[in-house]
CSV table of C-alpha atoms in Angstrom, one decimal:
chain,number,residue,atom,x,y,z
Z,1,MET,CA,-21.4,-12.5,-40.1
Z,2,ALA,CA,-19.8,-12.8,-37.1
Z,3,ARG,CA,-20.4,-9.3,-35.2
Z,4,ALA,CA,-17.3,-7.0,-35.3
Z,5,SER,CA,-15.3,-6.8,-31.8
Z,6,ALA,CA,-15.7,-4.0,-29.9
Z,7,ARG,CA,-12.8,-4.5,-27.9
Z,8,SER,CA,-9.6,-1.7,-29.0
Z,9,ARG,CA,-7.3,-3.1,-31.4
Z,10,LEU,CA,-3.9,-3.2,-30.0
Z,11,VAL,CA,-1.0,-0.9,-30.3
Z,12,LEU,CA,2.5,-0.9,-30.2
Z,13,THR,CA,6.1,0.6,-31.1
Z,14,THR,CA,8.9,-1.1,-32.6
Z,15,GLU,CA,10.6,-2.5,-29.1
Z,16,GLU,CA,7.1,-3.8,-27.7
Z,17,LYS,CA,7.5,-5.5,-31.2
Z,18,SER,CA,10.9,-6.9,-31.1
Z,19,ARG,CA,10.1,-8.0,-27.9
Z,20,LEU,CA,7.2,-9.3,-28.7
Z,21,ASP,CA,8.4,-11.6,-31.3
Z,22,GLN,CA,11.7,-12.3,-30.4
Z,23,LEU,CA,10.0,-14.0,-27.1
Z,24,ARG,CA,6.8,-16.0,-28.9
Z,25,GLN,CA,9.5,-17.7,-30.9
Z,26,SER,CA,12.3,-18.4,-27.9
Z,27,LYS,CA,13.6,-21.2,-27.3
Z,28,THR,CA,14.1,-20.8,-23.6
Z,29,ALA,CA,11.7,-19.2,-22.5
Z,30,ALA,CA,9.0,-20.1,-20.1
Z,31,PHE,CA,5.8,-21.5,-21.8
Z,32,ARG,CA,4.0,-19.3,-20.3
Z,33,ASP,CA,5.6,-16.0,-21.0
Z,34,VAL,CA,5.6,-17.4,-24.8
Z,35,GLN,CA,2.1,-18.1,-24.9
Z,36,ARG,CA,1.3,-14.6,-23.8
Z,37,ALA,CA,3.5,-13.2,-25.9
Z,38,GLN,CA,1.5,-15.3,-28.9
Z,39,ILE,CA,-1.4,-13.7,-27.7
Z,40,LEU,CA,-0.4,-10.3,-27.8
Z,41,TRP,CA,1.9,-10.8,-31.5
Z,42,ARG,CA,-2.0,-12.4,-33.2
Z,43,TYR,CA,-4.1,-9.8,-31.3
Z,44,HIS,CA,-2.0,-6.9,-33.3
Z,45,ALA,CA,-2.0,-8.9,-36.3
Z,46,GLY,CA,-5.6,-8.8,-35.7
Z,47,GLU,CA,-6.8,-12.6,-35.7
Z,48,THR,CA,-9.8,-12.3,-32.8
Z,49,VAL,CA,-9.7,-14.0,-29.8
Z,50,SER,CA,-12.2,-17.6,-30.7
Z,51,GLN,CA,-9.5,-17.8,-34.3
Z,52,ILE,CA,-6.5,-17.6,-31.0
Z,53,ALA,CA,-8.6,-19.5,-29.0
Z,54,ARG,CA,-8.9,-22.2,-30.7
Z,55,ASP,CA,-5.1,-21.8,-32.7
Z,56,LEU,CA,-3.4,-22.0,-28.2
Z,57,LYS,CA,-5.8,-24.4,-27.3
Z,58,MET,CA,-7.7,-21.9,-23.8
Z,59,THR,CA,-9.8,-20.9,-23.2
Z,60,ARG,CA,-11.7,-17.1,-24.8
Z,61,LYS,CA,-11.5,-15.8,-20.8
Z,62,SER,CA,-7.8,-16.6,-20.5
Z,63,VAL,CA,-7.2,-14.6,-24.7
Z,64,LEU,CA,-9.2,-12.4,-23.0
Z,65,LYS,CA,-7.3,-11.7,-19.7
Z,66,TRP,CA,-4.3,-10.8,-20.9
Z,67,ILE,CA,-5.3,-9.0,-24.0
Z,68,ASP,CA,-7.3,-6.4,-21.1
Z,69,LYS,CA,-4.6,-6.5,-19.3
Z,70,THR,CA,-2.1,-5.3,-21.9
Z,71,LEU,CA,-4.5,-2.5,-23.1
Z,72,GLN,CA,-4.8,-1.0,-19.7
Z,73,ILE,CA,-1.0,-0.5,-19.2
Z,74,GLY,CA,0.6,-1.5,-21.6
Z,75,ALA,CA,2.9,-4.3,-23.0
Z,76,GLU,CA,5.5,-4.3,-20.6
Z,77,VAL,CA,3.5,-4.5,-17.4
Z,78,GLY,CA,0.9,-6.0,-18.9
Z,79,ILE,CA,2.7,-10.1,-19.5
Z,80,LYS,CA,3.4,-9.8,-16.1
Z,81,ASP,CA,1.6,-11.3,-13.5
Z,82,THR,CA,0.2,-9.1,-10.8
Z,83,PRO,CA,0.4,-9.8,-7.3
Z,84,HIS,CA,-2.5,-11.4,-5.7
Z,85,LYS,CA,-4.0,-10.3,-2.7
Z,86,PRO,CA,-3.3,-12.6,0.4
Z,87,ARG,CA,-6.2,-13.6,2.2
Z,88,GLU,CA,-7.5,-13.3,5.3
Z,89,ALA,CA,-5.3,-14.2,8.3
Z,90,VAL,CA,-7.6,-17.4,10.3
Z,91,ILE,CA,-4.0,-16.6,12.9
Z,92,THR,CA,-4.5,-14.3,15.8
Z,93,ASP,CA,-2.5,-12.0,16.7
Z,94,ASP,CA,-1.0,-13.4,20.3
Z,95,ALA,CA,-0.5,-16.8,17.6
Z,96,LYS,CA,2.0,-13.6,15.3
Z,97,ALA,CA,3.7,-12.0,18.4
Z,98,TRP,CA,4.2,-16.0,19.7
Z,99,VAL,CA,5.3,-17.1,16.6
Z,100,VAL,CA,7.4,-13.8,16.9
Z,101,SER,CA,9.2,-14.1,19.9
Z,102,LEU,CA,10.3,-17.3,19.1
Z,103,ALA,CA,11.9,-16.3,15.8
Z,104,CYS,CA,13.9,-13.6,18.7
Z,105,SER,CA,15.8,-16.3,20.4
Z,106,LYS,CA,17.9,-18.5,20.0
Z,107,PRO,CA,17.0,-22.5,18.9
Z,108,LYS,CA,20.1,-23.4,21.8
Z,109,ALA,CA,17.4,-22.2,24.5
Z,110,PHE,CA,14.8,-24.9,23.4
Z,111,GLY,CA,17.5,-27.3,23.3
Z,112,TYR,CA,18.5,-27.6,19.6
Z,113,ALA,CA,22.2,-27.7,18.8
Z,114,ALA,CA,21.8,-24.4,16.0
Z,115,GLU,CA,23.2,-21.7,17.0
Z,116,LEU,CA,20.3,-19.8,14.1
Z,117,TRP,CA,16.7,-20.7,13.5
Z,118,THR,CA,16.3,-21.0,9.7
Z,119,ARG,CA,12.9,-21.2,8.2
Z,120,SER,CA,12.3,-24.5,8.3
Z,121,ALA,CA,13.3,-25.6,12.0
Z,122,LEU,CA,11.6,-22.5,13.0
Z,123,ALA,CA,8.0,-23.2,11.2
Z,124,ARG,CA,8.8,-27.7,13.0
Z,125,HIS,CA,8.9,-26.1,15.9
Z,126,VAL,CA,5.4,-24.2,15.7
Z,127,SER,CA,3.2,-27.1,14.6
Z,128,LYS,CA,5.0,-29.2,17.3
Z,129,HIS,CA,4.2,-27.6,20.4
Z,130,ALA,CA,1.0,-25.0,18.9
Z,131,VAL,CA,-1.1,-26.6,21.0
Z,132,GLN,CA,1.1,-26.4,23.9
Z,133,ALA,CA,1.1,-23.1,24.1
Z,134,GLY,CA,-1.8,-22.5,22.8
Z,135,TYR,CA,-2.5,-21.8,19.7
Z,136,PRO,CA,-3.7,-25.0,17.6
Z,137,ALA,CA,-3.9,-22.6,14.3
Z,138,LEU,CA,-0.2,-22.6,13.8
Z,139,THR,CA,-0.5,-26.8,13.7
Z,140,LYS,CA,-0.5,-27.1,10.1
Z,141,ALA,CA,2.2,-23.2,9.8
Z,142,ALA,CA,4.4,-24.2,7.0
Z,143,LYS,CA,7.7,-22.2,6.3
Z,144,ALA,CA,5.6,-19.8,4.2
Z,145,THR,CA,3.2,-18.5,6.4
Z,146,VAL,CA,6.0,-18.0,9.7
Z,147,GLN,CA,7.6,-16.5,6.5
Z,148,ARG,CA,5.0,-14.1,6.1
Z,149,ILE,CA,4.7,-13.6,10.3
Z,150,LEU,CA,8.2,-12.6,9.8
Z,151,ASP,CA,7.9,-10.7,7.1
Z,152,ALA,CA,5.1,-8.1,8.7
Z,153,GLN,CA,8.0,-7.7,11.6
Z,154,THR,CA,11.1,-6.8,9.4
Z,155,LEU,CA,12.5,-10.2,11.6
Z,156,ARG,CA,15.0,-12.7,9.6
Z,157,PRO,CA,16.4,-14.6,12.1
Z,158,HIS,CA,18.4,-17.0,9.9
Z,159,LYS,CA,20.5,-13.8,9.2
Z,160,VAL,CA,23.8,-13.1,10.8
Z,161,THR,CA,23.1,-9.4,10.0
Z,162,TYR,CA,20.2,-7.1,9.3
Z,163,TYR,CA,19.5,-5.2,5.5
Z,164,LEU,CA,17.8,-2.4,5.4
Z,165,GLU,CA,16.3,-3.4,2.0
Z,166,ARG,CA,15.8,-6.2,0.1
Z,167,ARG,CA,16.5,-7.3,-3.8
Z,168,ASP,CA,15.0,-7.3,-6.2
Z,169,PRO,CA,15.8,-10.2,-8.2
Z,170,ASN,CA,15.8,-8.6,-12.0
Z,171,PHE,CA,16.4,-4.6,-10.5
Z,172,LEU,CA,18.7,-4.9,-13.3
Z,173,VAL,CA,17.0,-5.5,-15.5
Z,174,LYS,CA,14.2,-2.5,-15.1
Z,175,MET,CA,17.1,-0.1,-14.3
Z,176,LYS,CA,18.1,-0.9,-18.2
Z,177,ASP,CA,14.1,0.0,-19.0
Z,178,VAL,CA,14.0,3.4,-16.7
Z,179,LEU,CA,16.7,4.3,-18.0
Z,180,LEU,CA,16.1,3.5,-21.8
Z,181,VAL,CA,13.2,5.7,-21.8
Z,182,TYR,CA,14.9,8.7,-19.6
Z,183,GLN,CA,17.6,8.2,-23.0
Z,184,GLU,CA,15.6,8.2,-25.4
Z,185,VAL,CA,13.2,11.7,-24.1
Z,186,ALA,CA,17.3,12.6,-23.8
Z,187,LEU,CA,17.0,12.7,-28.0
Z,188,GLN,CA,13.4,13.7,-28.1
Z,189,ASN,CA,13.8,16.5,-26.4
Z,190,GLU,CA,16.7,17.6,-28.0
Z,191,ALA,CA,15.1,17.3,-32.0
Z,192,VAL,CA,12.4,19.5,-30.6
Z,193,LEU,CA,14.7,22.1,-29.5
Z,194,ASN,CA,16.3,21.4,-33.5
Z,195,GLY,CA,13.2,22.1,-34.9
Z,196,ALA,CA,10.7,18.6,-34.4
Z,197,SER,CA,7.4,18.4,-33.5
Z,198,GLN,CA,6.5,17.7,-29.7
Z,199,PRO,CA,6.4,13.3,-29.4
Z,200,LEU,CA,3.5,11.5,-29.2
Z,201,VAL,CA,5.0,10.0,-26.1
Z,202,ILE,CA,4.6,12.0,-23.2
Z,203,THR,CA,6.7,11.0,-20.8
Z,204,VAL,CA,6.0,12.2,-16.7
Z,205,SER,CA,7.8,10.4,-13.6
Z,206,VAL,CA,5.1,10.2,-10.5
Z,207,ASP,CA,6.1,9.1,-7.3
Z,208,GLU,CA,4.8,10.7,-3.7
Z,209,LYS,CA,5.3,12.4,-0.9
Z,210,PRO,CA,3.6,11.2,2.2
Z,211,GLY,CA,4.2,12.3,5.7
Z,212,VAL,CA,5.2,16.7,5.3
Z,213,GLN,CA,3.6,17.6,8.2
Z,214,ALA,CA,1.9,20.7,9.1
Z,215,ILE,CA,3.6,22.2,12.1
Z,216,GLY,CA,2.5,25.1,13.3
Z,217,ASN,CA,4.5,28.1,16.2
Z,218,THR,CA,3.0,27.3,20.2
Z,219,THR,CA,4.2,31.6,19.6
Z,220,PRO,CA,5.5,33.9,17.0
Z,221,ASP,CA,9.2,34.1,14.8
Z,222,LEU,CA,11.5,36.2,15.9
Z,223,PRO,CA,12.8,38.1,13.1
Z,224,PRO,CA,16.0,38.9,12.9
Z,225,VAL,CA,17.5,42.5,13.8
Z,226,ALA,CA,20.4,43.7,11.7
Z,227,ARG,CA,24.1,43.7,14.1
Z,228,LYS,CA,21.9,42.5,16.9
Z,229,TYR,CA,20.3,39.0,16.4
Z,230,PRO,CA,21.1,37.9,12.4
Z,231,THR,CA,18.6,34.7,12.5
Z,232,VAL,CA,15.0,34.6,12.9
Z,233,ALA,CA,13.7,33.6,17.1
Z,234,ARG,CA,11.6,30.3,17.2
Z,235,ASP,CA,10.8,28.5,20.0
Z,236,HIS,CA,11.1,24.8,20.4
Z,237,GLU,CA,7.9,24.2,21.2
Z,238,TYR,CA,5.8,23.3,18.1
Z,239,ILE,CA,2.1,22.0,17.9
Z,240,ARG,CA,0.9,19.2,15.2
Z,241,TYR,CA,-1.8,19.3,13.1
Z,242,GLY,CA,-1.7,16.2,11.2
Z,243,THR,CA,0.5,15.5,7.8
Z,244,TRP,CA,-0.6,15.3,3.8
Z,245,SER,CA,0.5,13.5,1.2
Z,246,ILE,CA,2.0,15.1,-2.1
Z,247,LEU,CA,1.4,13.0,-5.1
Z,248,ALA,CA,2.9,15.1,-8.8
Z,249,ALA,CA,3.2,13.9,-11.8
Z,250,LEU,CA,6.7,15.5,-13.6
Z,251,ASP,CA,7.2,16.2,-17.8
Z,252,LEU,CA,10.2,15.3,-18.5
Z,253,HIS,CA,10.1,17.3,-21.8
Z,254,ASN,CA,9.4,20.2,-20.6
Z,255,GLY,CA,8.7,20.5,-16.7
Z,256,HIS,CA,5.8,20.7,-15.1
Z,257,VAL,CA,4.5,19.5,-12.3
Z,258,THR,CA,1.1,17.8,-12.5
Z,259,ALA,CA,0.5,17.5,-8.6
Z,260,ARG,CA,-2.0,16.8,-5.8
Z,261,VAL,CA,-2.2,17.2,-1.6
Z,262,GLU,CA,-4.3,14.5,-0.3
Z,263,GLU,CA,-4.6,13.0,2.9
Z,264,ARG,CA,-4.0,9.7,2.0
Z,265,HIS,CA,-2.3,7.9,-1.3
Z,266,ARG,CA,-4.9,5.1,-2.9
Z,267,SER,CA,-6.2,4.0,-5.7
Z,268,VAL,CA,-9.5,7.1,-5.9
Z,269,GLU,CA,-5.7,9.9,-5.3
Z,270,PHE,CA,-4.1,7.9,-8.3
Z,271,ILE,CA,-6.8,7.8,-10.3
Z,272,ALA,CA,-8.0,11.4,-10.0
Z,273,LEU,CA,-3.9,11.9,-10.7
Z,274,LEU,CA,-4.5,10.0,-13.3
Z,275,GLN,CA,-6.9,12.4,-14.6
Z,276,ASP,CA,-5.4,15.4,-14.0
Z,277,LEU,CA,-2.8,14.1,-16.9
Z,278,ASP,CA,-5.5,12.9,-19.2
Z,279,GLY,CA,-7.7,16.3,-19.0
Z,280,TYR,CA,-4.3,18.2,-19.5
Z,281,TYR,CA,-1.6,16.5,-21.9
Z,282,PRO,CA,-3.7,16.1,-25.8
Z,283,PRO,CA,-5.8,13.2,-27.0
Z,284,ASP,CA,-4.2,12.1,-29.3
Z,285,SER,CA,-0.7,11.5,-27.1
Z,286,THR,CA,0.2,8.3,-25.4
Z,287,ILE,CA,1.5,9.0,-21.2
Z,288,ARG,CA,3.9,7.1,-19.9
Z,289,LEU,CA,4.3,6.8,-16.5
Z,290,ILE,CA,8.1,6.5,-14.0
Z,291,LEU,CA,6.5,4.7,-10.8
Z,292,ASP,CA,7.3,2.2,-8.5
Z,293,ASN,CA,5.6,-0.6,-7.0
Z,294,HIS,CA,3.3,1.0,-5.3
Z,295,SER,CA,-0.9,-1.4,-4.9
Z,296,ALA,CA,-2.2,1.5,-6.0
Z,297,HIS,CA,-0.6,1.8,-9.0
Z,298,ILE,CA,-1.8,-2.1,-10.1
Z,299,SER,CA,-5.4,-1.9,-7.6
Z,300,LYS,CA,-8.5,-3.3,-9.4
Z,301,GLU,CA,-9.8,0.0,-9.8
Z,302,THR,CA,-6.0,2.3,-10.9
Z,303,ARG,CA,-6.7,-0.9,-13.5
Z,304,ALA,CA,-10.8,-0.6,-13.9
Z,305,TYR,CA,-9.9,3.2,-14.6
Z,306,LEU,CA,-7.2,2.0,-17.1
Z,307,ALA,CA,-9.4,0.1,-19.0
Z,308,THR,CA,-11.2,3.1,-20.5
Z,309,ARG,CA,-8.7,4.4,-21.7
Z,310,PRO,CA,-6.8,1.7,-23.4
Z,311,ASN,CA,-3.8,3.5,-25.7
Z,312,ARG,CA,-4.1,5.8,-23.3
Z,313,PHE,CA,-0.9,5.2,-20.9
Z,314,LYS,CA,1.5,3.2,-20.5
Z,315,TYR,CA,4.1,1.2,-16.9
Z,316,VAL,CA,7.6,1.5,-16.7
Z,317,LEU,CA,8.0,0.0,-13.4
Z,318,THR,CA,10.5,0.9,-11.3
Z,319,PRO,CA,12.7,-1.8,-9.5
Z,320,LYS,CA,11.4,-2.6,-5.7
Z,321,HIS,CA,13.8,-0.4,-3.2
Z,322,GLY,CA,14.5,1.5,-6.2
Z,323,SER,CA,12.9,4.7,-6.4
Z,324,TRP,CA,16.3,7.2,-6.3
Z,325,LEU,CA,15.6,6.6,-10.3
Z,326,ASN,CA,12.7,7.8,-10.4
Z,327,ILE,CA,13.7,11.2,-11.7
Z,328,VAL,CA,10.6,12.8,-9.3
Z,329,GLU,CA,12.5,12.7,-6.6
Z,330,THR,CA,15.0,15.0,-7.6
Z,331,LEU,CA,11.7,17.4,-8.1
Z,332,PHE,CA,10.9,16.2,-3.8
Z,333,GLY,CA,14.1,17.3,-2.9
Z,334,LYS,CA,13.9,20.5,-4.6
Z,335,MET,CA,9.8,21.6,-2.0
Z,336,THR,CA,11.7,20.1,0.6
Z,337,ARG,CA,14.6,22.4,0.2
Z,338,THR,CA,12.9,25.8,-1.4
Z,339,PHE,CA,9.3,26.1,-0.2
Z,340,LEU,CA,9.2,23.7,2.4
Z,341,ARG,CA,12.2,24.2,4.4
Z,342,GLN,CA,11.3,25.2,7.7
Z,343,ILE,CA,7.4,25.2,6.6
Z,344,ARG,CA,5.4,27.0,10.8
Z,345,VAL,CA,1.2,26.9,9.7
Z,346,GLY,CA,-1.4,27.9,11.6
Z,347,SER,CA,-3.0,25.1,9.8
Z,348,LYS,CA,-3.8,21.9,8.3
Z,349,LYS,CA,-5.2,23.7,5.7
Z,350,GLU,CA,-2.8,26.0,5.7
Z,351,LEU,CA,0.4,23.5,3.9
Z,352,LYS,CA,-2.5,22.5,1.6
Z,353,GLU,CA,-2.8,25.8,0.4
Z,354,ARG,CA,1.0,26.2,0.9
Z,355,ILE,CA,2.4,23.5,-0.8
Z,356,LEU,CA,-0.5,23.8,-4.4
Z,357,LEU,CA,1.3,27.5,-4.9
Z,358,GLY,CA,4.0,26.6,-4.1
Z,359,ILE,CA,3.9,24.0,-6.5
Z,360,ALA,CA,2.0,27.4,-9.0
Z,361,GLU,CA,5.6,28.7,-8.5
Z,362,ILE,CA,7.4,25.9,-9.8
Z,363,ASN,CA,5.4,26.1,-13.0
Z,364,GLU,CA,6.0,29.3,-13.5
Z,365,MET,CA,9.3,29.0,-14.4
Z,366,PRO,CA,9.7,25.3,-15.5
Z,367,VAL,CA,12.9,23.5,-15.1
Z,368,VAL,CA,13.8,20.8,-17.2
Z,369,HIS,CA,14.9,17.7,-14.8
Z,370,ARG,CA,17.8,15.1,-16.7
Z,371,TRP,CA,19.6,12.0,-15.6
Z,372,LYS,CA,23.0,11.5,-17.0
Z,373,ALA,CA,24.3,8.8,-15.4
Z,374,PHE,CA,23.6,6.9,-18.1
Z,375,GLU,CA,27.3,5.4,-18.5
Z,376,ALA,CA,25.3,2.4,-15.4
Z,377,LEU,CA,24.0,1.0,-18.8
Z,378,GLU,CA,27.1,-0.3,-19.6
Z,379,ALA,CA,27.4,-1.8,-16.5
Z,380,THR,CA,24.0,-3.5,-16.8
Z,381,ALA,CA,24.3,-4.6,-20.5
Z,382,GLU,CA,27.5,-6.9,-19.0
Z,383,ALA,CA,25.5,-7.8,-15.9
Z,384,VAL,CA,22.3,-9.1,-17.7
């Protein structure tokens, strides 16, 4: 008799089941996407890993990869490829600086007819003259290698104008996913006001506010004096003690803020925030996180923790450079306008204590943050 699997069952929402069913039968989608949808659909239906691998002519390891990933972070994100960490660089900083200096020059300075570099032309020039310049590691540099060096310096020598951000090719699709979540939350909140029970899927908006400076005065502030000095007087000189990052999760149902004040935003700090959320919310609920594409959110360490809590967390990722779609940004704006405004402290430790105090004050009188611009859904429906 076959041994029963200890792996958790896959729990899917109605929308997820509908999307997987449509994708697994698609005749136009990429083969890998159809195959992954078939894996998840069959596993959800109760088929064993061995049976799925045999029917789809795959290895058990390949099948388990997508099942485990989906159990960790949900079907919407789990079915997609995870960005790979690049290999350790073998090109020296001096060699990269040489490539950058070429990119910052015009091709005509090196005897070419073109006015601007293309990536291919720059790669060919780098490969051809690398030994002569003293950087033999670049003799086989391909266009992708040169592009990575330029990306590190935000250089686009083939462009006439300079762009502040790169557009996500799936921006509208991802924006629609986020807005549909906000629309669902609005309906849930309205139903609760009318007597419905609290939803089992709790949505929280997660992000970080980095670089909150701990600044101290060199001399004490002078208080206002009636009819003489109407404002606080402050010396222009100040002392820098360091910075903190605020990691915050905003409950979109009741306005409660779960937050941590950390020196850095790595996987370990993000996992600590997830643990805080796990301990705060009822164990039978699903915590849906709206968050960005920060590496700490999808790192190996974070996914290892999520694997210990299957079906507990589900991700909804905002588009790249689309932080304005994350409602928690309004919370950070509120902090900036209130207790962080013009703040001066005597130490870095004091700033942390006052930030946590400010968050506690917010939780004493929580405000539900709402998204109101749902007309954008109509624009995305026409464009997608």
